[in-house]
């Protein structure tokens, strides 16, 4: 049987941090997690030396940001001009939450 990379104690610690009850399954989970880690370690064998560093894969930019850096905003008076109700220079609405 192959050696487990993740020990029973580590499984117990992970379970504690995750607030999971794994009583009686520590050995099984140790084996399963170790197999997962070994599988993921296969990625270390990939040659990535010619792969460009990628920070963002879609090529999209923030389409909502104004290129000039200056955005058009309303004055307080303009913003409140169509408000149904206004109190102390702020929008006034019905309560959302019961008290």
Coordinates of C-alpha atoms in Angstrom, one line a residue, residues 51-88:
X51 CA 3.7 29.8 -21.5
X52 CA 3.1 33.5 -21.0
X53 CA 2.2 34.7 -17.6
X54 CA -1.6 35.2 -17.5
X55 CA -3.3 37.5 -15.1
X56 CA -6.6 37.9 -16.9
X57 CA -7.8 35.5 -19.6
X58 CA -10.8 37.2 -21.2
X59 CA -9.1 40.3 -22.6
X60 CA -12.0 42.4 -21.4
X61 CA -11.5 45.8 -19.9
X62 CA -13.8 47.7 -17.6
X63 CA -16.4 48.9 -20.1
X64 CA -18.1 51.0 -17.4
X65 CA -15.1 53.2 -16.7
X66 CA -15.0 56.4 -18.5
X67 CA -11.8 56.7 -20.6
X68 CA -11.3 60.4 -19.7
X69 CA -11.5 59.5 -16.0
X70 CA -14.2 62.2 -15.5
X71 CA -17.8 61.0 -15.2
X72 CA -21.0 63.0 -15.5
X73 CA -22.8 63.2 -12.2
X74 CA -25.9 64.9 -11.0
X75 CA -26.0 67.6 -8.5
X76 CA -27.9 66.8 -5.3
X77 CA -30.8 69.1 -6.4
X78 CA -31.0 67.3 -9.8
X79 CA -30.9 63.9 -8.2
X80 CA -33.7 64.7 -5.8
X81 CA -35.8 66.6 -8.4
X82 CA -38.0 63.5 -9.3
X83 CA -38.0 61.9 -5.8
X84 CA -41.5 61.2 -4.5
X85 CA -40.4 62.1 -1.0
X86 CA -37.3 63.8 0.3
X87 CA -36.2 64.5 3.9
X88 CA -33.3 66.6 5.0

